[in-house]
CSV table of C-alpha atoms in Angstrom, one decimal:
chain,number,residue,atom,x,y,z
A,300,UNK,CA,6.4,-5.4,7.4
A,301,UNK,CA,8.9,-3.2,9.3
A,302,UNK,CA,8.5,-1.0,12.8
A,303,UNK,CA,10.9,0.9,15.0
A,304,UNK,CA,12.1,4.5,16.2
A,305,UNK,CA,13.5,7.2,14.3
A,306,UNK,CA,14.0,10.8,14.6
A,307,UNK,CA,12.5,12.8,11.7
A,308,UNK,CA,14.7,15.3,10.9
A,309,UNK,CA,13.1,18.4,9.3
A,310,UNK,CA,14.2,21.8,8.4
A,311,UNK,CA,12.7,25.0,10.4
A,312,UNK,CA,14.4,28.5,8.9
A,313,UNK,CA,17.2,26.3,7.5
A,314,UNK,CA,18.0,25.1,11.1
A,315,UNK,CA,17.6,21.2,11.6
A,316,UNK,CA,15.2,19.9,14.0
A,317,UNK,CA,14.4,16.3,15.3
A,318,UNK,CA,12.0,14.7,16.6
A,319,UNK,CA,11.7,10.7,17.7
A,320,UNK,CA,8.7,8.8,16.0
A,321,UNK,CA,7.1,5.6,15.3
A,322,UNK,CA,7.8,4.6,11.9
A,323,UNK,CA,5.6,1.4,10.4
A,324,UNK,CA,5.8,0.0,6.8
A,325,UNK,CA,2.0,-1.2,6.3
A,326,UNK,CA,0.3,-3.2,3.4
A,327,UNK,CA,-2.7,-1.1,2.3
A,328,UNK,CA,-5.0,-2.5,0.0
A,329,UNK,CA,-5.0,-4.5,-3.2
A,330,UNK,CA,-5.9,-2.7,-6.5
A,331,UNK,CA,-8.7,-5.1,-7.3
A,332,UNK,CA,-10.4,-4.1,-3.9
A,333,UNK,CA,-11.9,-0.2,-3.1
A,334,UNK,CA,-13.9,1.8,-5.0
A,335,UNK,CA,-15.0,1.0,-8.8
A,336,UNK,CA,-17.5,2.3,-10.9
A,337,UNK,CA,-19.7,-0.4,-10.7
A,338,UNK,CA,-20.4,-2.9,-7.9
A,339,UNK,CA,-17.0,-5.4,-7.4
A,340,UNK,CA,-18.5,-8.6,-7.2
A,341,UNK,CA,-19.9,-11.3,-10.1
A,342,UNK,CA,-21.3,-8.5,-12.4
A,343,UNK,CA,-17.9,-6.7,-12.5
A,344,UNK,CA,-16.1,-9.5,-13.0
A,345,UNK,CA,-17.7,-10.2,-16.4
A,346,UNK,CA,-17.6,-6.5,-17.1
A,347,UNK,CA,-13.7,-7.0,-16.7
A,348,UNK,CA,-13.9,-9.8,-18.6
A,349,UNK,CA,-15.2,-8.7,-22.1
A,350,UNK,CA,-12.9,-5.5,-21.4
A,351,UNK,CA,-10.2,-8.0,-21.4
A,352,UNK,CA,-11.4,-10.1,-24.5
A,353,UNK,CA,-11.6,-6.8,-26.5
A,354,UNK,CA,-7.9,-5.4,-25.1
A,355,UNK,CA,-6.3,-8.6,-26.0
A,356,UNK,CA,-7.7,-8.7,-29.5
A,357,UNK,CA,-6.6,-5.4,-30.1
A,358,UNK,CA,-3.3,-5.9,-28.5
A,359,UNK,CA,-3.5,-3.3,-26.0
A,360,UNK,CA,-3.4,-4.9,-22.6
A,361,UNK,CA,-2.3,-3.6,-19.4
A,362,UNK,CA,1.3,-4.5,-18.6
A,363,UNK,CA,-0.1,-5.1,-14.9
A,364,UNK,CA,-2.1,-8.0,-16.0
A,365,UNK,CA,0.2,-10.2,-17.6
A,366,UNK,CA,1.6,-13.2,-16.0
A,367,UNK,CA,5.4,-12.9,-15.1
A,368,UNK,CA,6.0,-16.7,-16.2
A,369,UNK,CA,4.4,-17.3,-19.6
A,370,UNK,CA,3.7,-13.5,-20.4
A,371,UNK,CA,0.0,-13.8,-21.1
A,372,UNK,CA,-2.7,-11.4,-20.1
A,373,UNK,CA,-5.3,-12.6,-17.5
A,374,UNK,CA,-8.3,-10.7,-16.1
A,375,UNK,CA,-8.1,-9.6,-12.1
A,376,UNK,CA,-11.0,-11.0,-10.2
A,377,UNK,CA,-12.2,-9.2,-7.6
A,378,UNK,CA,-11.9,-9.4,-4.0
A,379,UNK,CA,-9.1,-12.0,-4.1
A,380,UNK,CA,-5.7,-12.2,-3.1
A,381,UNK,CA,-4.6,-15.2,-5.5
A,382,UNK,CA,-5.9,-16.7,-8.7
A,383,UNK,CA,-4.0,-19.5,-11.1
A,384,UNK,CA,-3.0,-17.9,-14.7
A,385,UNK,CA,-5.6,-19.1,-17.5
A,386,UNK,CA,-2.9,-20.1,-19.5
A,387,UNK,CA,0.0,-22.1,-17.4
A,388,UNK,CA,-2.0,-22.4,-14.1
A,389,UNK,CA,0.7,-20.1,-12.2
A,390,UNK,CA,-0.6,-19.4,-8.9
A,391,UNK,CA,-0.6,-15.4,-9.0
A,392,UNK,CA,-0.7,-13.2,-6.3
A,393,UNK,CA,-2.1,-9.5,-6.8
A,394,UNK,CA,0.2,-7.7,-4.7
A,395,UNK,CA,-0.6,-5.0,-2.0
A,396,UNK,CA,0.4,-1.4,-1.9
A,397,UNK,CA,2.5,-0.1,0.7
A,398,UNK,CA,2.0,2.6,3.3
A,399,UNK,CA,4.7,4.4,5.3
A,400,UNK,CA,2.9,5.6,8.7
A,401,UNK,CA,4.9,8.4,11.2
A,402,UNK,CA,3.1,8.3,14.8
A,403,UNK,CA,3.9,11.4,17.6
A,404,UNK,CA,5.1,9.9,20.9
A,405,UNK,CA,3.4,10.7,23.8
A,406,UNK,CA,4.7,12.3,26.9
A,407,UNK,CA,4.6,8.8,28.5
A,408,UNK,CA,6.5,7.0,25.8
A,409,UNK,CA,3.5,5.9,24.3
A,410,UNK,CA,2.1,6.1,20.8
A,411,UNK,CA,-0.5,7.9,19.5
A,412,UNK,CA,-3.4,5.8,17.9
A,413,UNK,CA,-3.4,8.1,15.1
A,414,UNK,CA,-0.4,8.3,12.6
A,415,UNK,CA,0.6,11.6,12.2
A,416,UNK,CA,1.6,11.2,8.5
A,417,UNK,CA,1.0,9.3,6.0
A,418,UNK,CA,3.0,8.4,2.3
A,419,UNK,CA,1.8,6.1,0.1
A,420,UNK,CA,4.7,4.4,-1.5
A,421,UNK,CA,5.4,4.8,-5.5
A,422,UNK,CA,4.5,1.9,-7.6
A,423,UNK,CA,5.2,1.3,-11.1
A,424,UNK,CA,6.4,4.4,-13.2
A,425,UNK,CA,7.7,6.8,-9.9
A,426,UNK,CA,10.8,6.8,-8.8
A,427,UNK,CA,12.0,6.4,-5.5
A,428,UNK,CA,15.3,7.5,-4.1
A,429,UNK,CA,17.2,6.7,-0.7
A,430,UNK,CA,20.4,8.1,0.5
A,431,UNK,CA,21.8,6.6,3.6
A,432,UNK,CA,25.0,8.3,5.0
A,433,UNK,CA,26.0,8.6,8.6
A,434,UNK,CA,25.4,11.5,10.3
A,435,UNK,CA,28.9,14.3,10.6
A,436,UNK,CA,29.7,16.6,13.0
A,437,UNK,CA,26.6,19.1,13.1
A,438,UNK,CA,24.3,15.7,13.7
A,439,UNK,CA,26.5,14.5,16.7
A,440,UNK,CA,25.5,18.4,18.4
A,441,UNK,CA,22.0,18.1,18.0
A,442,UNK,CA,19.7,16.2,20.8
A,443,UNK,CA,19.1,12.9,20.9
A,444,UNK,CA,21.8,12.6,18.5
A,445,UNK,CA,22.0,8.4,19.3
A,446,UNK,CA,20.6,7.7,15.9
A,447,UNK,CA,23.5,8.3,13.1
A,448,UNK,CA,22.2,6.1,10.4
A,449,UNK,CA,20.2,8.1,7.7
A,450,UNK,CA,17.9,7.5,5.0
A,451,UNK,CA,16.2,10.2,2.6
A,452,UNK,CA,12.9,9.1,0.9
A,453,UNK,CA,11.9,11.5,-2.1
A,454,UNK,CA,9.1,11.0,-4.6
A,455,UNK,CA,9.6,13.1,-7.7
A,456,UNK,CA,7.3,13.0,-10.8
A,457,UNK,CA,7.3,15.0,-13.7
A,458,UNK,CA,10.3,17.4,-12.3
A,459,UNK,CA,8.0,17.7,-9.1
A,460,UNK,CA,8.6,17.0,-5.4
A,461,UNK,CA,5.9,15.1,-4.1
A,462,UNK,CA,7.6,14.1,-0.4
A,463,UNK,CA,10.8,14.5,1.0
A,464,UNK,CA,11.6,12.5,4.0
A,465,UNK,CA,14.8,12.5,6.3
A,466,UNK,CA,14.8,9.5,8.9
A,467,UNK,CA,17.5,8.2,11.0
A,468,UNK,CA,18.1,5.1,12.7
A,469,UNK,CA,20.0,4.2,15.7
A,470,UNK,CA,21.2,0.7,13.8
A,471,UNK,CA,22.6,0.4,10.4
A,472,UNK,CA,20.8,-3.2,10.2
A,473,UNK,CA,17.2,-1.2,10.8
A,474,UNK,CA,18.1,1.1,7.6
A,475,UNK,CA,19.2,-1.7,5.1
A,476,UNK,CA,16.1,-4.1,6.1
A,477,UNK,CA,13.7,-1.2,5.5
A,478,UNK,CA,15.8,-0.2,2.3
A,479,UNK,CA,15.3,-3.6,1.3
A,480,UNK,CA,11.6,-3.6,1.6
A,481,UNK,CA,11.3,-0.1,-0.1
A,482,UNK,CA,14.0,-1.2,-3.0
A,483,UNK,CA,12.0,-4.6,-3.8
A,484,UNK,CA,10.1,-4.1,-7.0
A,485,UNK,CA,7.7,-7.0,-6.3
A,486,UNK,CA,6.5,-5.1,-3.2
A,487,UNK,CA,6.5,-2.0,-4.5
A,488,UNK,CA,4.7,-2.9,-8.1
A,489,UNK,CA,1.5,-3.3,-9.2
A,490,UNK,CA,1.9,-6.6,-11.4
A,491,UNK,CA,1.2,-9.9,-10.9
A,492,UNK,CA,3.7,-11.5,-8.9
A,493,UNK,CA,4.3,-15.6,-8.2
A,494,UNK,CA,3.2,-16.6,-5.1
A,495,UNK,CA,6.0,-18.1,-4.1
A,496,UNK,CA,8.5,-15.3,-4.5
A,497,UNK,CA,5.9,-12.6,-3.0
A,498,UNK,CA,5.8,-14.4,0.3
A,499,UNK,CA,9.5,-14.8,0.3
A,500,UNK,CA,9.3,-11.1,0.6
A,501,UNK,CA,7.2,-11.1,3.4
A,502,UNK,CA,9.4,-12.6,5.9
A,503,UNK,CA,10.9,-10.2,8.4
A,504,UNK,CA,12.4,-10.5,11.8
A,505,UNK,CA,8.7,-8.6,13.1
A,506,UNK,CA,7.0,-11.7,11.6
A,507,UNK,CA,9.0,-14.2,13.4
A,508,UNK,CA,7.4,-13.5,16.5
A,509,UNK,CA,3.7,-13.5,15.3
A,510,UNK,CA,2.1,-14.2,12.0
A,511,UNK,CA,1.5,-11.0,9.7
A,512,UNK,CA,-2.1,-9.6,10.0
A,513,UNK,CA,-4.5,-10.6,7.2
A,514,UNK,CA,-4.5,-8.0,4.4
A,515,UNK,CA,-7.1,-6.1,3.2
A,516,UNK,CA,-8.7,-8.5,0.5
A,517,UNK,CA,-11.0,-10.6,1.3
A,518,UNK,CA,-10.1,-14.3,1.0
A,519,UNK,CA,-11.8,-16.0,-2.4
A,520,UNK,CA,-15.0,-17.0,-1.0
A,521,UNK,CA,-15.7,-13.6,0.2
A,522,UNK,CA,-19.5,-12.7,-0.4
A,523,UNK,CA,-20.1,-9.1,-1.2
A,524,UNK,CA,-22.2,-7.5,1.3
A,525,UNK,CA,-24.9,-6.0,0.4
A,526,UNK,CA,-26.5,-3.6,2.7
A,527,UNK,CA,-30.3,-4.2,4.4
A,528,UNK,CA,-31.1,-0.6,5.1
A,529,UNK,CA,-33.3,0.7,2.1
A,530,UNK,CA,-31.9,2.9,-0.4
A,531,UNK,CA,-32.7,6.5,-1.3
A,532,UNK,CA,-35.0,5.8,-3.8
A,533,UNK,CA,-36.7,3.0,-1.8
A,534,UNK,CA,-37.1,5.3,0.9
A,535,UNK,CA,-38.9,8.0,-1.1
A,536,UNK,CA,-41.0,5.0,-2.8
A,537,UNK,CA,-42.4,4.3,0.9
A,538,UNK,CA,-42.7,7.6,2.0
A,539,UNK,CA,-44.9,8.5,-1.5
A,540,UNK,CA,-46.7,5.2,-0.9
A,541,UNK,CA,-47.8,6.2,2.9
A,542,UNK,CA,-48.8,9.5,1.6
A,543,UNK,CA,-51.5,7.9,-0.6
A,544,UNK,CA,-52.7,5.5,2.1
A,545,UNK,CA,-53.0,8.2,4.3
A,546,UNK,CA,-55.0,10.4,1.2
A,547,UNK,CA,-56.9,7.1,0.3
């Protein structure tokens, strides 16, 4: 969704220190992909199904689930990234989570392949705060002092500081389109979203060049794999049934 340089600016015995850094706003996964406590796939499905018949008739449904246009509750299939609302045949789209990835820069201006740090953005119920002021006098001494524009991210819950992170950017223009992207509750949610205002969203001057990469869900046809090595218990099956050939 969003790449550039910044310097991350961090504190080292109360003296500020910088450092330039690849910064990258991904889309992780969806929440009906990853692990579950049974198999995703058909099975799950009507698992999540009667879960959903028995929530709705007791009124206790998941805020998440319900459809931003008629307000009904619908169960998430799995392993999708859009489904139409059982009720007014909404096309829904189930919304990805966002990463924010710092990579070191290599002595050759390169990247490394590995990020360096990771945040997983808040979704519903945390907070998330940003503070972007221009750099003052004590900025302008430090080196590579070129980018002025700053932007604090801080993710407190319950009274406790989960991440604090000081960025600054050497265009104002780079700080309010990645504000924008971190500020937009349908990105940043967990709820069903319309699919026409979610890809809205999407559209950023890095996807004008190229298309953006496929996310993480499989599309609807997706067949779940299922693996052709033998499991544990097969294995010892085999091994206690060569044993008694061998006795026999």
């Amino acid at each position: 969704l969003w790449q550039g340089w910044v310097d991350h600016e961090q504190k080292l015995l109360m003296i500020p220190t910088v450092k330039s850094k690849w910064l990258v706003l991904v889309r992780d996964r969806r929440h009906n992909t990853g692990p579950s406590l049974f198999a995703r796939g058909d099975f799950h499905n009507f698992i999540k199904k009667a879960q959903h018949m028995v929530r709705e008739h007791l009124s206790t449904t998941s805020m998440n689930h319900r459809c931003p246009c008629c307000g009904k509750s619908n169960p998430i299939p799995d392993f999708v990234e859009t489904f139409r609302c059982e009720h007014c045949k909404t096309l829904l789209v189930i919304p990805t989570s966002l990463q924010l990835a710092l990579y070191e820069a290599e002595a050759n201006g390169d990247v490394e392949p590995e990020p360096s740090m990771v945040l997983p953005i808040p979704t519903d119920g945390m907070q998330l705060t940003m503070d972007g002021e221009k750099g003052g006098w004590l900025r302008k001494l430090l080196a590579n002092s070129d980018r002025q524009y700053a932007m604090t991210i801080s993710h407190t819950q319950d009274h406790v500081t989960l991440f604090h992170l000081s960025l600054r950017f050497s265009r104002s223009n780079d700080r309010e389109e990645l504000g924008k992207l971190l500020q937009s509750p349908l990105l940043r949610g967990r709820g069903l979203t319309p699919a026409e205002e979610y890809s809205s969203l999407l559209t950023s001057p890095a996807a004008d060049a190229e298309e953006l990469p496929i996310p993480s869900a499989p599309p609807a046809d997706f067949e779940r794999f299922e693996p052709s090595a033998p499991s544990v218990a097969q294995q010892a099956q085999q091994a206690q049934q060569a044993q008694q050939a061998q006795q026999a």
